[in-house]
Amino acid sequence: MTAHVKPKALTDYKPRDFRMLIDGAWTKGAGVIERVAPGHGSVVSRYPAGTRADAERAIAAARKAFDDGPWPNMTGAERSNILLRAADLIAARADELAFLDTIESGKPISQAKGELGGAVDIWRYAAALARDLHGESYNTLGEGTLGVVLREAIGVVSIITPWNFPFLIVSQKLPFALAAGCTTVVKPSELTSGSTLVLGEILLEAGVPAGVVNILTGTGPEVGSVMTTHPDVDMISFTGSTGVGRLTMANAAQTLKKVSLELGGKNPQIVFPDANLDEFVDAAVFGAYFNAGECCNAGSRLILHKSIAADATARIAELARKVKVGDPLDPATQVGAIITPQHLEKIGGYVAGASQAGASVALGGEALDLGLGQFMAPTILSGVTSDMAVAREEVFGPVLSVLTFETTEEAIRIANAIDYGLSAGVWSRDFDTCLTIGRKVRAGTVWMNTFMDGASELPFGGYRQSGLGRELGRHAVEDYTETKTLNMHIGARTNWWAR
Ligand code: NDP
């Protein structure tokens, strides 16, 4: 059996009651959503079940805060200072935030702490960009013309986030929208709203004025649908499944809102015979089982050169057996719980489907009964072919599919033969091989001799059905702006009538 750490019951933990944040006030809402910890099986949080009316009030507050100010009219330096204060307060409350993400999502506590460190860095990076947002000027248009291109905050932004990286993903969106001068309505997943609500407290304390950040809890169909259709919303920034992303875009089309989408992935790692296999094997295990595979960037498809496939698969299985699965609160745990029992069933369905289609289970393949919560054993499927669902669809669980190739062209064809294009990895000691794959694979990020590294400076996003637009990087603030041209005339104007 896989190495495991049995969860300890949360007998002394009193479920935390949260409120929503609308126009600077904490409000209860009409009903209650209870969150059962996926790794411990007991209720840990209660949030208000937001309604359409709550969503309309939040959007009205954001609209007023944008139209009347002061947030969009502050200097970049003033907004930057508030974002820096927020970063310091997030750092000061990092243990509390990481604990909430761990008990609500089931991710390991050591990993959640790492994500908080990454989030603090993003808030600081966005604060720096707030002072550098600028347009262009054209002094080359002739004696009588000066052109100035302004960047203006786009307005009210709806931010909708998923459950797999609750604090990290809101941090990839909100500080950049705020840096640009936008006002926002934020909806975290109904499964993991706690840390985003604590962020609301932090932002008020940091000096963000009432109405600039409103945080709604509740379900997507009830609250999210208003956020994506309301005429007073100017832009939607969404991270989640490709299906709901498609719906979001269709909703936005009614009033032609700008849309930014970060969606699913089915990310290949292509491995050549000259690769450093020791390094790769570790990256393969990390890429597949980090966050229990509930990760848009998961390296869920290995495309191995035939000559090394058997050896590499055996070594990955050997290492994967040692990965500690279990109690998310134990500092030694590397793979935590699966988000819901229904999701665990869905993952099991993919494994069963692949076996029926001719793949072999080289490791795991079943749920792990650890007494409390729901867990899945790290799984490896070998003999997978491109036509199988497990090779084309996002499993969002700890399931690694192994495919093989013989020529570079074939590897590229297999890598690109799916609807997604979020990220990819290539392993070779040959510079030409890495660059050829880097150029030909259609994905927003290509890692070379590493996997799932990142930095606030590096843009992130997908090709094709993995999304639209990019987050992070130096252009991230510009995404939340409109472009305005000031076309200025100098001196006497040539009269149209007399021309
Ligand atoms: P979902 O698409 O189900 O949900 C994402 C968010 O959208 C949630 O807040 C959800 O609310 C909300 N939502 C659901 N229905 C609607 C609707 N009709 N209108 C507006 N909002 C709605 O994704 P999951 O939460 O299940 O997250 C997992 C998915 O996210 C995976 O497929 C993964 O690939 C993708 N993802 C992509 C990332 C990327 O950057 N590319 C990063 C992380 C995840 P609620 O659930 O509360 O009802």
Coordinates of C-alpha atoms and ligand atoms in Angstrom, one line a residue:
M1 CA 0.0 0.0 0.0
T2 CA 1.0 3.6 -0.6
A3 CA 2.7 5.4 2.3
H4 CA 0.0 7.1 4.3
V5 CA -0.8 9.3 7.3
K6 CA -4.2 8.6 8.9
P7 CA -6.2 11.8 9.6
K8 CA -6.9 12.7 13.2
A9 CA -10.5 13.9 13.9
L10 CA -10.9 17.6 14.4
T11 CA -12.6 17.1 17.7
D12 CA -11.5 20.4 19.3
Y13 CA -12.1 22.5 16.3
K14 CA -15.2 24.7 16.4
P15 CA -16.6 25.4 12.9
R16 CA -16.0 29.0 11.9
D17 CA -19.0 31.2 10.9
F18 CA -18.3 33.7 8.1
R19 CA -20.1 36.7 6.7
M20 CA -20.1 38.2 3.2
L21 CA -18.6 41.6 2.5
I22 CA -20.9 44.0 0.7
D23 CA -20.1 47.8 0.5
G24 CA -17.7 47.6 3.4
A25 CA -20.2 45.8 5.8
W26 CA -20.3 42.2 6.9
T27 CA -23.6 40.6 6.1
K28 CA -25.3 37.3 7.0
G29 CA -27.3 36.3 3.9
A30 CA -30.6 34.4 3.8
G31 CA -29.2 30.8 4.2
V32 CA -26.1 28.9 5.2
I33 CA -23.6 26.7 3.3
E34 CA -21.7 24.2 5.4
R35 CA -18.3 23.0 4.4
V36 CA -17.3 19.5 5.4
A37 CA -13.5 19.1 5.5
P38 CA -12.5 16.6 2.8
G39 CA -9.6 15.2 4.8
H40 CA -11.4 15.0 8.2
G41 CA -15.1 14.5 7.4
S42 CA -16.5 17.1 9.8
V43 CA -18.0 20.6 9.3
V44 CA -15.3 23.2 9.5
S45 CA -16.9 26.4 8.0
R46 CA -20.3 28.0 7.5
Y47 CA -20.8 30.7 4.9
P48 CA -23.9 32.7 3.9
A49 CA -25.7 31.3 0.8
G50 CA -25.7 34.5 -1.3
T51 CA -28.7 35.3 -3.4
R52 CA -29.3 37.2 -6.7
A53 CA -30.3 40.2 -4.6
D54 CA -27.0 40.0 -2.7
A55 CA -25.1 39.9 -6.0
E56 CA -27.1 42.9 -7.3
R57 CA -26.3 44.9 -4.1
A58 CA -22.6 44.0 -4.4
I59 CA -22.5 45.1 -8.0
A60 CA -24.2 48.4 -7.2
A61 CA -21.7 49.1 -4.5
A62 CA -18.8 48.3 -6.8
R63 CA -20.3 50.5 -9.5
K64 CA -20.8 53.4 -7.1
A65 CA -17.2 53.0 -5.7
F66 CA -15.9 53.2 -9.3
D67 CA -18.1 56.0 -10.6
D68 CA -17.8 58.2 -7.5
G69 CA -14.3 57.3 -6.4
P70 CA -12.0 57.8 -4.7
W71 CA -10.2 54.5 -5.6
P72 CA -9.8 55.0 -9.4
N73 CA -8.8 58.6 -8.9
M74 CA -6.0 57.9 -6.4
T75 CA -2.4 58.1 -7.6
G76 CA -0.6 54.9 -8.5
A77 CA 1.6 55.4 -5.4
E78 CA -1.4 55.6 -3.1
R79 CA -2.9 52.4 -4.4
S80 CA 0.5 50.8 -4.3
N81 CA 1.1 51.6 -0.7
I82 CA -2.3 50.1 0.2
L83 CA -1.5 46.9 -1.7
L84 CA 1.9 46.7 0.1
R85 CA 0.1 47.1 3.4
A86 CA -2.2 44.3 2.4
A87 CA 0.8 42.1 1.5
D88 CA 2.3 42.6 5.0
L89 CA -1.1 41.8 6.6
I90 CA -1.4 38.6 4.5
A91 CA 2.1 37.6 5.6
A92 CA 1.2 38.3 9.2
R93 CA -1.9 36.1 8.9
A94 CA -0.4 33.4 6.6
D95 CA -0.7 30.6 9.1
E96 CA -4.4 31.3 9.7
L97 CA -5.0 31.5 5.9
A98 CA -3.0 28.4 5.1
F99 CA -4.9 26.5 7.9
L100 CA -8.3 27.5 6.3
D101 CA -7.2 26.5 2.8
T102 CA -6.0 23.2 4.2
I103 CA -9.1 22.2 6.1
E104 CA -11.5 23.4 3.4
S105 CA -9.7 22.1 0.3
G106 CA -7.8 19.1 1.8
K107 CA -4.4 20.2 0.5
P108 CA -1.4 19.5 2.7
I109 CA -0.5 22.2 5.2
S110 CA 3.1 22.5 4.2
Q111 CA 2.0 23.1 0.6
A112 CA -0.7 25.7 1.7
K113 CA 2.0 27.6 3.5
G114 CA 4.1 27.6 0.4
E115 CA 1.1 29.0 -1.6
L116 CA 0.7 31.8 0.9
G117 CA 4.3 32.8 0.5
G118 CA 3.8 32.9 -3.3
A119 CA 0.6 35.0 -2.9
V120 CA 2.4 37.6 -0.7
D121 CA 5.0 37.9 -3.5
I122 CA 2.3 38.5 -6.1
W123 CA 0.6 41.2 -4.0
R124 CA 4.0 43.0 -3.7
Y125 CA 4.6 42.6 -7.4
A126 CA 1.2 44.0 -8.3
A127 CA 1.9 46.9 -5.9
A128 CA 5.0 47.7 -7.9
L129 CA 3.1 47.6 -11.2
A130 CA 0.5 50.0 -9.8
R131 CA 3.1 52.8 -10.0
D132 CA 4.3 51.8 -13.5
L133 CA 0.9 51.7 -15.4
H134 CA 1.3 54.1 -18.3
G135 CA 0.2 54.6 -21.9
E136 CA 2.1 55.9 -24.9
S137 CA 2.6 59.2 -26.7
Y138 CA 3.2 59.9 -30.4
N139 CA 5.1 63.0 -31.3
T140 CA 5.7 61.7 -34.8
L141 CA 2.3 62.6 -36.4
G142 CA 3.2 65.9 -38.0
E143 CA 3.4 69.5 -36.7
G144 CA -0.3 69.8 -36.1
T145 CA -0.9 66.6 -34.1
L146 CA 0.0 65.1 -30.8
G147 CA -1.3 61.6 -29.9
V148 CA -1.6 60.3 -26.4
V149 CA -2.8 56.8 -25.6
L150 CA -4.2 56.5 -22.1
R151 CA -4.7 53.4 -20.0
E152 CA -7.9 53.8 -17.9
A153 CA -9.2 51.3 -15.3
I154 CA -11.9 49.2 -17.1
G155 CA -14.4 49.6 -14.3
V156 CA -16.3 47.0 -12.3
V157 CA -14.7 43.5 -12.5
S158 CA -16.3 40.2 -11.5
I159 CA -13.7 37.8 -10.2
I160 CA -14.8 34.1 -10.0
T161 CA -12.4 31.5 -8.5
P162 CA -12.3 27.7 -8.1
W163 CA -11.6 25.5 -5.1
N164 CA -8.2 24.0 -5.9
F165 CA -6.0 27.0 -5.0
P166 CA -8.4 29.3 -3.1
F167 CA -6.0 32.0 -1.9
L168 CA -3.4 31.8 -4.7
I169 CA -5.9 32.2 -7.5
V170 CA -7.7 35.2 -6.1
S171 CA -4.2 36.7 -5.6
Q172 CA -3.5 36.2 -9.3
K173 CA -6.4 38.4 -10.2
L174 CA -7.5 40.9 -7.4
P175 CA -4.3 42.8 -6.7
F176 CA -3.8 43.5 -10.5
A177 CA -7.4 44.7 -10.8
L178 CA -7.0 46.9 -7.8
A179 CA -3.6 48.2 -9.0
A180 CA -5.3 49.4 -12.2
G181 CA -8.0 51.3 -10.2
C182 CA -10.9 48.9 -10.8
T183 CA -13.5 48.0 -8.3
T184 CA -14.5 44.4 -7.8
V185 CA -17.1 41.7 -6.9
V186 CA -15.3 38.5 -5.9
K187 CA -16.9 35.0 -5.7
P188 CA -14.8 32.2 -4.3
S189 CA -15.9 28.5 -4.7
E190 CA -18.7 27.6 -2.4
L191 CA -16.4 24.8 -1.1
T192 CA -13.5 27.0 -0.1
S193 CA -14.6 30.5 0.6
G194 CA -12.9 31.0 4.0
S195 CA -9.5 32.4 3.1
T196 CA -11.0 34.8 0.5
L197 CA -13.4 36.2 3.3
V198 CA -10.4 36.7 5.6
L199 CA -8.7 38.6 2.7
G200 CA -11.7 41.0 2.9
E201 CA -10.9 41.8 6.5
I202 CA -7.3 42.3 5.5
L203 CA -8.1 44.7 2.7
L204 CA -10.4 46.9 4.8
E205 CA -7.6 47.1 7.4
A206 CA -5.1 47.9 4.8
G207 CA -7.2 50.9 3.7
V208 CA -9.1 49.7 0.7
P209 CA -12.3 51.9 0.7
A210 CA -15.8 50.4 1.2
G211 CA -17.3 49.0 -2.0
V212 CA -14.0 48.6 -3.8
V213 CA -13.8 44.9 -2.9
N214 CA -17.1 43.0 -2.3
I215 CA -16.9 39.3 -1.5
L216 CA -20.0 37.1 -2.2
T217 CA -20.4 33.5 -1.1
G218 CA -22.9 31.2 -2.7
T219 CA -23.3 29.0 -5.7
G220 CA -22.3 29.8 -9.3
P221 CA -25.8 29.4 -10.8
E222 CA -27.3 31.7 -8.1
V223 CA -24.6 34.4 -7.5
G224 CA -22.0 33.8 -10.3
S225 CA -24.7 34.0 -13.1
V226 CA -25.6 37.6 -12.0
M227 CA -21.9 38.5 -11.9
T228 CA -21.5 37.4 -15.5
T229 CA -24.6 38.9 -17.0
H230 CA -25.2 42.2 -15.1
P231 CA -24.9 45.3 -17.4
D232 CA -23.0 47.2 -14.7
V233 CA -20.1 44.8 -14.8
D234 CA -17.4 45.7 -17.3
M235 CA -15.1 42.7 -17.2
I236 CA -15.1 39.1 -15.9
S237 CA -11.9 37.3 -14.7
F238 CA -12.8 33.6 -14.3
T239 CA -10.8 30.6 -13.3
G240 CA -12.5 27.2 -13.4
S241 CA -13.6 24.4 -15.6
T242 CA -13.7 24.8 -19.4
G243 CA -17.5 24.1 -19.4
V244 CA -18.3 27.0 -17.0
G245 CA -15.7 29.1 -18.8
R246 CA -17.7 28.6 -22.0
L247 CA -20.9 29.5 -20.3
T248 CA -19.3 32.6 -18.8
M249 CA -18.2 33.8 -22.2
A250 CA -21.7 33.2 -23.6
N251 CA -23.2 35.2 -20.7
A252 CA -20.7 38.0 -21.2
A253 CA -21.6 38.2 -24.9
Q254 CA -25.0 39.6 -24.0
T255 CA -23.5 42.9 -23.0
L256 CA -20.1 42.4 -24.6
K257 CA -18.0 42.4 -21.5
K258 CA -14.3 41.8 -21.6
V259 CA -13.5 38.2 -20.5
S260 CA -10.3 36.7 -19.1
L261 CA -10.4 32.9 -18.7
E262 CA -8.1 30.5 -17.0
L263 CA -9.5 27.0 -17.7
G264 CA -8.4 23.3 -17.7
G265 CA -5.3 21.6 -19.0
K266 CA -4.1 18.1 -20.0
N267 CA -0.4 18.9 -19.9
P268 CA 2.2 16.6 -21.5
Q269 CA 5.8 16.0 -20.4
I270 CA 7.8 14.8 -23.4
V271 CA 10.9 12.8 -22.4
F272 CA 13.8 12.0 -24.7
P273 CA 16.3 9.2 -24.2
D274 CA 19.1 11.7 -23.3
A275 CA 17.2 13.3 -20.5
N276 CA 18.5 13.3 -16.9
L277 CA 16.1 10.6 -15.7
D278 CA 16.8 11.1 -12.0
E279 CA 15.6 14.7 -12.3
F280 CA 12.7 13.8 -14.5
V281 CA 11.4 11.0 -12.3
D282 CA 11.1 13.4 -9.4
A283 CA 9.4 16.0 -11.6
A284 CA 7.0 13.4 -13.0
V285 CA 5.8 12.4 -9.5
F286 CA 5.6 16.1 -8.4
G287 CA 3.7 17.1 -11.6
A288 CA 1.2 14.3 -11.3
Y289 CA 0.5 14.2 -7.5
F290 CA 1.0 17.8 -6.3
N291 CA -2.3 19.0 -4.9
A292 CA -3.6 15.4 -5.5
G293 CA -3.6 16.2 -9.2
E294 CA -6.4 18.7 -8.7
C295 CA -4.4 21.2 -10.6
C296 CA -4.9 22.8 -14.0
N297 CA -1.2 22.5 -14.6
A298 CA -0.9 18.9 -13.6
G299 CA 1.6 16.9 -15.7
S300 CA -1.0 14.2 -16.3
R301 CA 0.3 12.9 -19.6
L302 CA 3.7 11.5 -19.9
I303 CA 4.9 11.1 -23.5
L304 CA 8.0 8.9 -23.1
H305 CA 10.4 7.8 -25.8
K306 CA 9.8 4.1 -26.3
S307 CA 13.4 3.1 -25.5
I308 CA 13.1 4.5 -21.9
A309 CA 9.4 4.1 -21.2
A310 CA 9.5 0.8 -19.2
D311 CA 12.5 1.9 -17.1
A312 CA 11.1 5.4 -16.4
T313 CA 7.6 4.1 -15.6
A314 CA 9.1 1.6 -13.1
R315 CA 11.2 4.3 -11.4
I316 CA 8.2 6.7 -11.2
A317 CA 6.1 4.0 -9.6
E318 CA 8.9 3.2 -7.1
L319 CA 9.0 6.9 -6.0
A320 CA 5.2 7.4 -6.1
R321 CA 4.8 4.5 -3.6
K322 CA 6.8 6.5 -1.1
V323 CA 4.7 9.7 -1.4
K324 CA 2.8 10.3 1.9
V325 CA -0.9 10.5 1.3
G326 CA -3.3 11.4 4.1
D327 CA -4.0 13.9 6.9
P328 CA -3.8 17.4 5.3
L329 CA -2.8 18.9 8.7
D330 CA 0.2 16.6 9.2
P331 CA 3.4 18.4 8.2
A332 CA 4.8 15.2 6.6
T333 CA 1.8 14.8 4.2
Q334 CA 2.6 15.4 0.5
V335 CA -0.8 14.4 -1.0
G336 CA -4.0 15.4 0.7
A337 CA -7.7 14.6 0.3
I338 CA -9.9 14.7 -2.7
I339 CA -12.3 17.7 -2.7
T340 CA -15.6 15.8 -2.5
P341 CA -16.9 12.2 -2.5
Q342 CA -18.5 12.8 -5.9
H343 CA -15.2 14.0 -7.3
L344 CA -13.5 10.9 -6.0
E345 CA -16.1 8.8 -7.8
K346 CA -15.5 10.7 -11.0
I347 CA -11.7 10.0 -10.8
G348 CA -12.4 6.3 -10.2
G349 CA -14.6 6.3 -13.3
Y350 CA -11.7 7.6 -15.5
V351 CA -9.5 4.8 -14.2
A352 CA -12.1 2.1 -14.8
G353 CA -12.8 3.5 -18.3
A354 CA -9.1 3.5 -19.2
S355 CA -8.8 -0.2 -18.0
Q356 CA -11.7 -1.1 -20.2
A357 CA -10.2 0.7 -23.1
G358 CA -7.0 -1.4 -22.8
A359 CA -4.7 0.6 -20.5
S360 CA -3.0 -1.2 -17.5
V361 CA -3.0 0.0 -14.0
A362 CA 0.8 0.1 -13.1
L363 CA 0.2 1.6 -9.7
G364 CA -2.7 2.5 -7.4
G365 CA -6.0 2.8 -9.2
E366 CA -8.2 2.8 -6.1
A367 CA -9.5 5.0 -3.3
L368 CA -7.7 4.8 0.0
D369 CA -9.7 4.2 3.2
L370 CA -7.9 6.1 5.9
G371 CA -10.8 6.2 8.4
L372 CA -11.9 9.8 7.8
G373 CA -12.3 11.9 4.6
Q374 CA -11.7 10.7 1.0
F375 CA -8.4 9.9 -0.5
M376 CA -7.1 8.4 -3.7
A377 CA -3.9 6.4 -4.2
P378 CA -1.3 7.8 -6.6
T379 CA -2.1 6.0 -9.8
I380 CA -0.2 5.2 -13.0
L381 CA -1.8 4.0 -16.2
S382 CA 0.5 2.6 -18.8
G383 CA -0.3 1.6 -22.4
V384 CA -2.6 4.7 -22.7
T385 CA -3.3 5.9 -26.3
S386 CA -4.3 9.3 -27.5
D387 CA -7.9 8.3 -28.3
M388 CA -8.7 7.3 -24.7
A389 CA -10.7 9.7 -22.5
V390 CA -8.1 9.6 -19.8
A391 CA -5.5 11.0 -22.3
R392 CA -7.8 13.8 -23.6
E393 CA -9.9 14.9 -20.7
E394 CA -9.0 16.6 -17.4
V395 CA -9.2 13.9 -14.7
F396 CA -8.3 16.4 -11.9
G397 CA -7.0 13.6 -9.7
P398 CA -3.7 11.8 -8.9
V399 CA -3.8 9.8 -12.2
L400 CA -0.8 9.7 -14.5
S401 CA -1.2 8.4 -18.1
V402 CA 1.8 7.1 -19.9
L403 CA 2.0 7.3 -23.7
T404 CA 5.0 6.6 -25.9
F405 CA 6.6 8.0 -29.0
E406 CA 9.4 7.2 -31.5
T407 CA 10.1 10.4 -33.4
T408 CA 10.2 14.0 -32.4
E409 CA 7.4 14.8 -34.9
E410 CA 5.2 12.0 -33.3
A411 CA 5.8 13.4 -29.8
I412 CA 4.7 16.9 -31.0
R413 CA 1.6 15.4 -32.7
I414 CA 0.6 13.5 -29.6
A415 CA 1.2 16.6 -27.4
N416 CA -1.0 18.8 -29.6
A417 CA -3.7 16.2 -30.3
I418 CA -6.1 17.5 -27.6
D419 CA -8.4 20.5 -27.1
Y420 CA -6.3 22.0 -24.2
G421 CA -3.0 24.0 -24.4
L422 CA -2.1 25.2 -20.9
S423 CA 1.4 24.0 -20.2
A424 CA 4.0 21.3 -21.2
G425 CA 7.4 20.0 -20.2
V426 CA 10.3 18.7 -22.3
W427 CA 13.2 16.7 -20.9
S428 CA 16.5 16.4 -22.9
R429 CA 20.1 17.5 -22.5
D430 CA 20.0 18.7 -26.1
F431 CA 19.4 22.4 -26.6
D432 CA 18.0 22.0 -30.1
T433 CA 15.5 19.3 -29.0
C434 CA 14.2 21.5 -26.1
L435 CA 13.8 24.5 -28.3
T436 CA 12.1 22.6 -31.1
I437 CA 9.5 21.2 -28.6
G438 CA 9.3 24.7 -27.0
R439 CA 8.4 26.2 -30.3
K440 CA 6.1 23.5 -31.7
V441 CA 3.9 22.6 -28.7
R442 CA 0.9 24.8 -28.5
A443 CA 0.8 25.7 -24.8
G444 CA 1.0 28.9 -22.8
T445 CA 4.0 27.7 -20.8
V446 CA 6.7 25.2 -21.8
W447 CA 9.1 24.0 -19.0
M448 CA 12.5 22.8 -20.1
N449 CA 14.2 20.2 -17.8
T450 CA 11.9 21.3 -14.9
F451 CA 8.1 21.3 -14.3
M452 CA 5.5 23.6 -12.6
D453 CA 8.0 26.3 -11.6
G454 CA 6.6 29.8 -11.7
A455 CA 7.3 33.4 -10.8
S456 CA 5.1 36.6 -10.4
E457 CA 7.0 38.0 -13.4
L458 CA 6.1 35.2 -15.8
P459 CA 2.8 35.3 -17.7
F460 CA 0.5 32.3 -17.2
G461 CA -2.5 31.2 -19.3
G462 CA -3.6 28.8 -22.0
Y463 CA -4.0 28.3 -25.7
R464 CA -7.2 27.0 -27.2
Q465 CA -9.7 25.6 -24.7
S466 CA -7.4 26.3 -21.8
G467 CA -8.4 29.9 -21.7
L468 CA -8.2 33.4 -23.0
G469 CA -5.7 36.1 -21.9
R470 CA -2.7 35.8 -19.5
E471 CA -2.3 36.5 -15.8
L472 CA 0.8 37.6 -13.9
G473 CA 3.7 39.2 -15.7
R474 CA 4.3 42.9 -16.3
H475 CA 1.2 43.2 -18.5
A476 CA -1.2 41.8 -15.9
V477 CA -2.4 45.2 -14.8
E478 CA -3.0 46.3 -18.4
D479 CA -5.5 43.5 -18.7
Y480 CA -7.8 45.4 -16.4
T481 CA -7.7 48.7 -18.4
E482 CA -9.4 50.3 -21.4
T483 CA -7.2 52.1 -24.0
K484 CA -8.2 55.6 -24.8
T485 CA -6.8 57.8 -27.6
L486 CA -6.4 61.5 -27.1
N487 CA -5.9 63.0 -30.6
M488 CA -4.9 66.6 -30.1
H489 CA -4.6 69.3 -32.7
I490 CA -2.1 72.1 -32.5
G491 CA -2.6 75.4 -34.4
A492 CA -5.0 76.2 -37.2
R493 CA -7.0 73.3 -38.5
T494 CA -7.5 72.8 -42.2
N495 CA -11.1 73.4 -42.8
W496 CA -13.1 70.4 -44.3
W497 CA -15.4 72.7 -46.2
A498 CA -12.7 74.6 -47.9
R499 CA -10.5 71.6 -48.7
Ligands
NDP1 P1 -16.0 25.2 -11.8 O1 -15.9 25.7 -13.2 O2 -17.1 24.3 -11.5 O3 -16.2 26.5 -10.8 C1 -15.4 27.6 -10.9 C2 -16.1 28.8 -10.3 O4 -17.2 29.1 -11.1 C3 -16.7 28.5 -8.9 O5 -16.6 29.6 -8.1 C4 -18.1 28.1 -9.3 O6 -19.1 28.3 -8.2 C5 -18.4 29.1 -10.4 N1 -19.5 28.8 -11.2 C6 -20.2 27.6 -11.4 N2 -21.2 27.7 -12.2 C7 -21.3 29.1 -12.5 C8 -22.2 29.8 -13.3 N3 -23.2 29.3 -13.9 N4 -21.9 31.2 -13.5 C9 -20.9 31.7 -12.9 N5 -20.0 31.1 -12.1 C10 -20.2 29.7 -11.9 O7 -14.6 24.7 -11.4 P2 -14.1 24.1 -10.1 O8 -14.4 25.0 -8.9 O9 -14.7 22.7 -10.0 O10 -12.5 24.0 -10.3 C11 -11.9 23.0 -11.0 C12 -11.7 23.5 -12.4 O11 -11.0 24.7 -12.5 C13 -10.9 22.4 -13.2 O12 -11.5 22.1 -14.4 C14 -9.5 23.2 -13.5 O13 -8.9 22.8 -14.6 C15 -9.9 24.6 -13.5 N6 -8.8 25.4 -13.1 C16 -8.1 26.1 -14.0 C17 -7.0 26.9 -13.6 C18 -6.2 27.7 -14.6 O14 -5.6 28.6 -14.2 N7 -6.3 27.4 -15.9 C19 -6.6 26.9 -12.2 C20 -7.4 26.2 -11.3 C21 -8.5 25.5 -11.7 P3 -19.5 27.2 -7.2 O15 -18.6 26.0 -7.4 O16 -19.4 27.8 -5.9 O17 -20.9 26.8 -7.5

